Tab-separated table of C-alpha atoms and ligand atoms in Angstrom:
chain	number	residue	atom	x	y	z
A	297	ASN	CA	117.714	145.002	146.118
A	298	ALA	CA	118.815	142.839	143.166
A	299	ASP	CA	120.279	139.886	145.326
A	300	ALA	CA	117.150	139.656	147.336
A	301	ALA	CA	115.131	139.641	144.141
A	302	MET	CA	117.231	136.890	142.532
A	303	TYR	CA	116.938	134.996	145.763
A	304	ALA	CA	113.212	135.362	145.768
A	305	VAL	CA	113.062	134.151	142.160
A	306	LYS	CA	115.308	131.105	142.674
A	307	LYS	CA	113.179	130.263	145.786
A	308	ALA	CA	110.104	130.469	143.594
A	309	GLY	CA	111.670	127.583	141.788
A	310	ARG	CA	111.686	126.112	138.327
A	311	ARG	CA	108.502	124.331	138.448
A	312	GLY	CA	105.468	124.177	140.680
A	313	ILE	CA	105.811	127.629	142.042
A	314	ARG	CA	104.105	128.159	145.243
A	315	PHE	CA	103.368	131.489	146.690
A	316	PHE	CA	102.358	131.861	150.388
A	317	GLY	CA	101.128	134.796	152.196
A	318	PRO	CA	102.934	138.189	151.833
A	319	GLU	CA	105.752	136.711	149.791
A	320	MET	CA	103.273	136.147	147.001
A	321	ASN	CA	102.899	139.746	145.753
A	322	GLU	CA	106.660	140.292	146.076
A	323	ASN	CA	107.563	137.086	144.006
A	324	ALA	CA	105.056	137.707	141.437
A	325	ARG	CA	106.232	141.264	141.029
A	326	VAL	CA	109.818	140.163	140.757
A	327	ARG	CA	109.100	137.536	138.189
A	328	LEU	CA	107.015	139.964	136.122
A	329	GLY	CA	109.766	142.513	136.158
A	330	LEU	CA	112.411	139.940	135.145
A	331	LEU	CA	110.098	138.769	132.429
A	332	ASN	CA	109.683	142.120	131.022
A	333	ASN	CA	113.437	142.583	131.051
A	334	LEU	CA	113.971	139.261	129.316
A	335	ARG	CA	111.485	140.274	126.655
A	336	GLN	CA	113.413	143.385	126.148
A	337	ALA	CA	116.693	141.476	126.067
A	338	ILE	CA	115.553	139.058	123.363
A	339	GLN	CA	114.301	141.951	121.319
A	340	SER	CA	117.524	143.911	121.512
A	341	ASP	CA	119.616	140.703	120.878
A	342	ASP	CA	121.345	140.936	124.340
A	343	LEU	CA	121.563	137.275	125.083
A	344	ARG	CA	124.725	135.628	124.024
A	345	LEU	CA	126.112	132.011	123.701
A	346	VAL	CA	129.202	130.456	125.137
A	347	PHE	CA	130.443	127.130	124.148
A	348	GLN	CA	132.024	124.501	126.340
A	349	PRO	CA	134.273	122.013	124.619
A	350	ARG	CA	133.980	118.272	124.925
A	351	LEU	CA	137.032	115.914	124.952
A	352	ASP	CA	136.989	112.712	123.171
A	353	LEU	CA	138.748	110.364	125.382
A	354	HIS	CA	139.760	107.905	122.706
A	355	THR	CA	141.235	110.488	120.308
A	356	GLY	CA	142.224	113.197	122.634
A	357	ARG	CA	140.536	115.597	120.306
A	358	ILE	CA	137.799	118.056	120.799
A	359	ASP	CA	134.970	116.650	118.995
A	360	SER	CA	132.116	119.097	119.952
A	361	ALA	CA	131.130	122.114	121.853
A	362	GLU	CA	127.839	122.755	123.843
A	363	ALA	CA	126.050	126.177	123.357
A	364	LEU	CA	125.080	127.614	126.666
A	365	LEU	CA	122.919	130.804	126.818
A	366	ARG	CA	124.067	133.788	128.913
A	367	TRP	CA	122.107	136.706	130.137
A	368	ASN	CA	123.827	139.627	131.765
A	369	THR	CA	121.533	142.305	133.139
A	370	LYS	CA	122.583	145.561	134.751
A	371	ASP	CA	122.180	143.854	138.163
A	372	GLY	CA	124.456	140.895	137.162
A	373	PRO	CA	124.037	137.549	135.468
A	374	VAL	CA	120.891	135.546	135.600
A	375	SER	CA	121.214	131.688	135.281
A	376	PRO	CA	119.482	129.908	132.390
A	377	GLU	CA	118.020	127.708	135.079
A	378	VAL	CA	115.901	130.819	136.059
A	379	PHE	CA	115.318	132.455	132.712
A	380	ILE	CA	114.638	129.409	130.495
A	381	PRO	CA	111.535	128.378	132.658
A	382	LEU	CA	110.576	131.998	132.733
A	383	ALA	CA	110.681	132.425	128.985
A	384	GLU	CA	108.577	129.173	128.798
A	385	GLU	CA	105.945	130.557	131.227
A	386	GLY	CA	105.980	134.012	129.350
A	387	GLY	CA	105.686	132.541	125.839
A	388	LEU	CA	109.125	133.781	124.824
A	389	ILE	CA	110.759	130.422	124.502
A	390	HIS	CA	110.255	130.033	120.717
A	391	ALA	CA	111.823	133.469	120.000
A	392	LEU	CA	114.586	132.608	122.275
A	393	GLY	CA	115.173	129.196	120.858
A	394	ASP	CA	115.263	130.414	117.231
A	395	GLY	CA	117.949	132.924	118.359
A	396	VAL	CA	119.898	130.189	120.021
A	397	LEU	CA	119.887	127.953	116.952
A	398	HIS	CA	120.887	130.733	114.709
A	399	LYS	CA	123.752	131.712	116.947
A	400	ALA	CA	125.010	128.146	117.475
A	401	LEU	CA	124.866	127.398	113.765
A	402	SER	CA	126.657	130.582	112.877
A	403	ALA	CA	129.395	129.693	115.393
A	404	GLN	CA	129.810	126.144	113.850
A	405	ARG	CA	130.172	127.900	110.508
A	406	GLN	CA	132.917	130.089	111.860
A	407	TRP	CA	134.797	126.998	113.337
A	408	SER	CA	134.580	124.909	110.158
A	409	ALA	CA	135.705	127.915	108.098
A	410	ASP	CA	138.749	127.795	110.444
A	411	SER	CA	139.216	124.028	109.692
A	412	HIS	CA	137.715	122.915	112.978
A	413	ASP	CA	134.636	120.942	111.779
A	414	ILE	CA	133.450	120.022	115.147
A	415	THR	CA	129.826	119.685	115.973
A	416	VAL	CA	127.771	122.119	117.971
A	417	ALA	CA	125.277	120.895	120.594
A	418	VAL	CA	122.151	122.843	121.416
A	419	ASN	CA	119.946	122.331	124.413
A	420	LEU	CA	116.086	121.997	123.780
A	421	SER	CA	113.552	122.139	126.705
A	422	PRO	CA	110.563	119.843	126.519
A	423	ARG	CA	108.403	122.658	125.411
A	424	GLN	CA	110.699	123.606	122.587
A	425	PHE	CA	110.946	119.933	121.490
A	426	ALA	CA	107.066	119.818	121.376
A	427	VAL	CA	106.791	122.588	118.659
A	428	PRO	CA	104.885	120.929	115.687
A	429	ASP	CA	107.287	122.358	113.045
A	430	LEU	CA	110.451	121.783	114.960
A	431	VAL	CA	112.069	119.513	112.269
A	432	GLU	CA	111.235	122.083	109.483
A	433	ARG	CA	112.484	124.912	111.579
A	434	ILE	CA	115.867	123.078	112.116
A	435	GLU	CA	116.107	122.084	108.593
A	436	ALA	CA	115.509	125.618	107.327
A	437	ALA	CA	117.992	127.004	109.812
A	438	THR	CA	120.818	124.763	108.813
A	439	HIS	CA	119.971	125.478	105.174
A	440	ARG	CA	119.980	129.151	105.732
A	441	LEU	CA	123.383	129.101	107.391
A	442	GLY	CA	124.941	126.443	105.199
A	443	VAL	CA	125.751	124.040	108.006
A	444	SER	CA	125.378	120.407	107.497
A	445	PRO	CA	122.752	118.887	109.867
A	446	GLU	CA	125.554	116.267	110.678
A	447	ARG	CA	127.225	118.919	112.609
A	448	LEU	CA	124.350	119.682	114.844
A	449	GLU	CA	123.483	117.849	117.972
A	450	ILE	CA	120.532	118.386	120.292
A	451	GLU	CA	120.413	117.833	123.965
A	452	ILE	CA	117.116	116.866	125.352
A	453	THR	CA	116.131	115.708	129.027
A	454	GLU	CA	113.776	112.956	130.110
A	455	GLY	CA	111.128	115.443	130.349
A	456	VAL	CA	110.790	115.309	126.628
A	457	MET	CA	109.954	111.562	126.670
A	458	ILE	CA	107.153	111.604	129.124
A	459	GLN	CA	105.127	113.714	126.624
A	460	ASN	CA	103.166	111.975	123.841
A	461	VAL	CA	105.522	109.091	123.207
A	462	GLU	CA	104.349	108.408	119.622
A	463	SER	CA	104.836	111.968	118.548
A	464	VAL	CA	108.128	112.370	120.331
A	465	ARG	CA	109.414	109.141	118.672
A	466	ARG	CA	108.339	110.511	115.266
A	467	THR	CA	110.132	113.748	115.886
A	468	MET	CA	113.233	112.093	117.032
A	469	TYR	CA	113.388	109.721	113.853
A	470	ALA	CA	112.687	112.692	111.579
A	471	LEU	CA	115.640	114.560	113.171
A	472	LYS	CA	117.789	111.409	112.826
A	473	GLU	CA	116.729	111.133	109.128
A	474	LEU	CA	117.939	114.755	108.776
A	475	GLY	CA	121.402	113.708	109.970
A	476	LEU	CA	121.269	115.202	113.554
A	477	THR	CA	122.723	113.549	116.606
A	478	ILE	CA	120.406	113.234	119.768
A	479	ALA	CA	121.778	113.351	123.269
A	480	LEU	CA	119.875	112.608	126.449
A	481	ASP	CA	121.107	115.145	128.928
A	482	ASP	CA	121.261	114.963	132.671
A	483	PHE	CA	120.900	111.309	132.807
A	484	GLY	CA	120.484	109.855	136.223
A	485	THR	CA	118.594	112.878	137.740
A	486	GLY	CA	115.045	112.005	136.817
A	487	TYR	CA	113.460	108.509	136.330
A	488	SER	CA	116.450	107.450	134.223
A	489	SER	CA	114.602	104.547	132.769
A	490	LEU	CA	116.762	102.307	130.783
A	491	ALA	CA	113.669	101.659	128.700
A	492	TYR	CA	114.099	105.061	127.163
A	493	LEU	CA	117.277	103.834	125.489
A	494	LYS	CA	115.259	101.055	123.928
A	495	HIS	CA	112.335	103.095	122.696
A	496	PHE	CA	113.971	106.206	121.328
A	497	PRO	CA	116.825	106.645	118.924
A	498	ILE	CA	119.348	108.121	121.355
A	499	ASP	CA	122.945	108.421	120.261
A	500	ILE	CA	124.513	109.950	123.359
A	501	LEU	CA	123.883	109.627	127.038
A	502	LYS	CA	125.152	112.598	129.004
A	503	ILE	CA	125.665	111.322	132.679
A	504	ASP	CA	124.693	114.116	135.065
A	505	ARG	CA	127.435	115.694	137.205
A	506	ALA	CA	125.635	114.547	140.315
A	507	PHE	CA	127.152	111.008	139.686
A	508	VAL	CA	130.603	112.665	138.835
A	509	CYS	CA	131.239	115.014	141.570
A	510	GLU	CA	132.056	112.475	144.391
A	511	ILE	CA	134.148	110.322	142.188
A	512	PRO	CA	136.250	108.345	143.128
A	513	GLU	CA	135.453	108.445	146.894
A	514	ASN	CA	131.813	107.555	146.611
A	515	THR	CA	131.760	103.796	145.964
A	516	GLN	CA	128.112	103.777	145.131
A	517	ASP	CA	128.669	106.431	142.485
A	518	VAL	CA	131.627	104.446	141.130
A	519	ALA	CA	129.285	101.375	140.741
A	520	ILE	CA	126.445	103.250	139.144
A	521	LEU	CA	128.689	105.021	136.683
A	522	SER	CA	130.366	101.886	135.670
A	523	ALA	CA	127.036	100.099	135.193
A	524	ILE	CA	125.541	103.113	133.061
A	525	ILE	CA	128.601	103.131	130.857
A	526	GLY	CA	128.484	99.349	130.449
A	527	VAL	CA	124.866	99.243	129.407
A	528	ALA	CA	125.201	102.228	127.062
A	529	ARG	CA	128.213	100.608	125.451
A	530	ALA	CA	126.400	97.317	124.898
A	531	LEU	CA	123.619	99.294	123.104
A	532	GLY	CA	126.072	101.248	121.012
A	533	ILE	CA	125.392	104.478	122.827
A	534	ARG	CA	128.171	106.995	123.457
A	535	THR	CA	128.631	108.152	126.983
A	536	ILE	CA	129.765	111.604	128.066
A	537	ALA	CA	130.434	112.657	131.625
A	538	GLU	CA	129.390	116.106	132.634
A	539	GLY	CA	130.893	118.161	135.315
A	540	VAL	CA	134.445	116.631	135.362
A	541	GLU	CA	136.284	118.992	137.614
A	542	THR	CA	139.574	117.087	138.560
A	543	GLN	CA	142.339	115.126	136.821
A	544	GLU	CA	141.320	112.182	139.021
A	545	GLN	CA	137.763	112.323	137.618
A	546	ALA	CA	139.102	112.534	134.135
A	547	ASP	CA	141.435	109.623	134.630
A	548	PHE	CA	138.584	107.548	136.212
A	549	MET	CA	136.290	108.235	133.288
A	550	LYS	CA	138.876	107.121	130.798
A	551	GLN	CA	139.494	103.934	132.850
A	552	VAL	CA	135.800	102.892	133.014
A	553	GLY	CA	135.465	103.425	129.268
A	554	CYS	CA	133.518	106.624	129.189
A	555	ASP	CA	133.787	108.113	125.696
A	556	ALA	CA	134.078	111.739	126.376
A	557	ILE	CA	134.177	114.321	129.162
A	558	GLN	CA	133.002	117.879	129.694
A	559	GLY	CA	133.738	120.014	132.704
A	560	TYR	CA	135.800	122.768	134.260
A	561	TRP	CA	138.892	120.509	134.378
A	562	PHE	CA	139.228	120.562	130.606
A	563	ALA	CA	137.558	123.851	129.859
A	564	ARG	CA	134.920	126.371	130.941
A	565	PRO	CA	132.254	127.571	128.480
A	566	LEU	CA	134.091	130.089	126.122
A	567	ASP	CA	132.950	132.595	123.532
A	568	SER	CA	133.044	131.453	119.929
A	569	GLN	CA	136.495	133.042	119.153
A	570	SER	CA	138.036	131.930	122.413
A	571	LEU	CA	136.938	128.414	121.715
A	572	LEU	CA	138.805	128.520	118.315
A	573	ASP	CA	141.892	129.822	120.143
A	574	PHE	CA	141.531	126.977	122.715
A	575	ILE	CA	141.209	124.245	120.111
A	576	HIS	CA	144.219	125.764	118.332
A	577	ARG	CA	146.242	125.582	121.551
A	578	HIS	CA	144.940	122.089	122.346
A	579	ASP	CA	146.140	120.857	118.925
A	580	VAL	CA	149.565	122.508	119.459
A	581	ARG	CA	149.974	121.009	122.741
A	582	ALA	CA	149.215	117.540	121.267
A	583	GLY	CA	151.638	118.172	118.485
A	584	ARG	CA	149.032	118.027	115.899
A	585	PRO	CA	149.232	120.048	112.693
A	586	THR	CA	146.676	122.827	112.630
A	587	SER	CA	145.477	124.813	109.615
A	588	SER	CA	144.273	127.657	111.694
A	589	HIS	CA	145.807	130.953	110.912
A	590	ILE	CA	145.478	132.488	114.421
A	591	ALA	CA	148.814	133.874	115.671
A	592	PHE	CA	149.757	133.463	119.318
B	36	LIG	P1	123.104	121.418	130.912
B	36	LIG	O1	122.695	121.317	129.537
B	36	LIG	O2	123.134	120.206	131.704
B	36	LIG	O3	124.559	122.261	130.928
B	36	LIG	C1	125.553	121.960	131.864
B	36	LIG	C2	125.596	122.994	132.897
B	36	LIG	O4	126.750	122.731	133.934
B	36	LIG	C3	126.006	124.424	132.469
B	36	LIG	O5	125.405	125.331	133.365
B	36	LIG	C4	127.563	124.406	132.499
B	36	LIG	O6	128.122	125.772	132.538
B	36	LIG	C5	127.774	123.704	133.800
B	36	LIG	N1	129.036	123.154	133.855
B	36	LIG	C6	129.916	122.667	132.938
B	36	LIG	N2	130.953	122.092	133.502
B	36	LIG	C7	130.790	122.187	134.698
B	36	LIG	C8	131.691	121.680	135.927
B	36	LIG	O7	132.718	121.109	135.774
B	36	LIG	N3	131.198	121.880	137.157
B	36	LIG	C9	130.002	122.520	137.411
B	36	LIG	N4	129.748	122.729	138.560
B	36	LIG	N5	129.289	123.023	136.391
B	36	LIG	C10	129.597	122.662	135.104
B	36	LIG	P2	124.627	126.561	132.652
B	36	LIG	O8	125.329	127.138	131.535
B	36	LIG	O9	124.297	127.477	133.927
B	36	LIG	O10	123.316	125.962	132.108
B	36	LIG	C11	122.394	125.274	133.009
B	36	LIG	C12	121.226	124.659	132.217
B	36	LIG	O11	120.479	125.585	131.529
B	36	LIG	C13	121.709	123.702	131.219
B	36	LIG	O12	122.083	122.490	131.848
B	36	LIG	C14	120.474	123.644	130.276
B	36	LIG	O13	119.686	122.639	130.700
B	36	LIG	C15	119.899	125.052	130.435
B	36	LIG	N6	120.353	125.719	129.288
B	36	LIG	C16	121.519	126.462	129.035
B	36	LIG	N7	121.501	127.051	127.770
B	36	LIG	C17	120.333	126.710	127.228
B	36	LIG	C18	119.725	127.034	125.955
B	36	LIG	O14	120.189	127.646	124.952
B	36	LIG	N8	118.435	126.452	125.646
B	36	LIG	C19	117.760	125.629	126.619
B	36	LIG	N9	116.568	125.172	126.304
B	36	LIG	N10	118.426	125.342	127.869
B	36	LIG	C20	119.591	125.863	128.161
B	37	LIG	MG1	123.192	120.206	127.913
B	38	LIG	MG1	123.451	118.300	131.676
B	39	LIG	MG1	121.020	120.564	133.149
């Protein structure tokens, strides 16, 4: 039964999987089956990207869209929180990551061809970030697809920065040199050391939705958010609030000086063409001229 299987996989967890007693064989079997399906899906190009737009609170414009991977199996969708770690364990993450980069850059090219030259943000897991030729791969991909590296952002988590510090710094500076923007994702969930902001060239802080979901009732979260935004601003780092689901939260973010928001309140992740339609409608609503030729 697929639900039970998914439950078993989720329970097995992202990291530090522990199998006990009779559950062990079942868990291992389920994961192996899922891994084989994932390998098959990558080979037959069954994974697709959706894009969640980001709203710049200063300009009221959409400045970027984050690429999020989707996998629909015959038993229903599997979350990237499940299949990304699985791909890492099963040695599939590089094939998967190359596909994501290719698709994300293709989408950016499509948007800019339609006069919406927004950036595209791609998530990289710690293991993806540690590939020795990461910079060359990214450079080659932007070249191949004719997308300026200035239109590409990468989102990494703190997990990246607890690896070999010197080599991580080198890679980050090389990516900056190339013209990329670097965002620190899920800020506030891990160690969240402010020292990271000093030692690494981070352009954007994405504040995890755990700090956003109880705004404005939770006064501790209000204080923490205001502090993070204050520190980031003093350091010249842009802040983006993730998981903004209500008008009230959006208003709050604007009021405390957060630079941009993402979340279901503004938009859910959309396929590439729907994103273009969404940007077009957003511009029309705001009374801005748009050079898009899409008819409604
Ligand atoms: P993330 O990068 O922090 O992405 C944000 C997640 O929050 C996405 O879940 C998004 O759909 C969801 N989200 C956005 N707005 C809201 C909201 O208002 N409320 C709530 N409750 N959720 C919201 P998703 O797509 O399931 O992705 C989960 C995680 O999987 C991502 O977290 C990212 O770490 C990872 N991931 C997704 N795609 C990729 C990929 O292509 N490569 C890698 N390495 N990781 C990926
Ligand atoms: Mg992200
Ligand atoms: Mg996040
Ligand atoms: Mg996340």
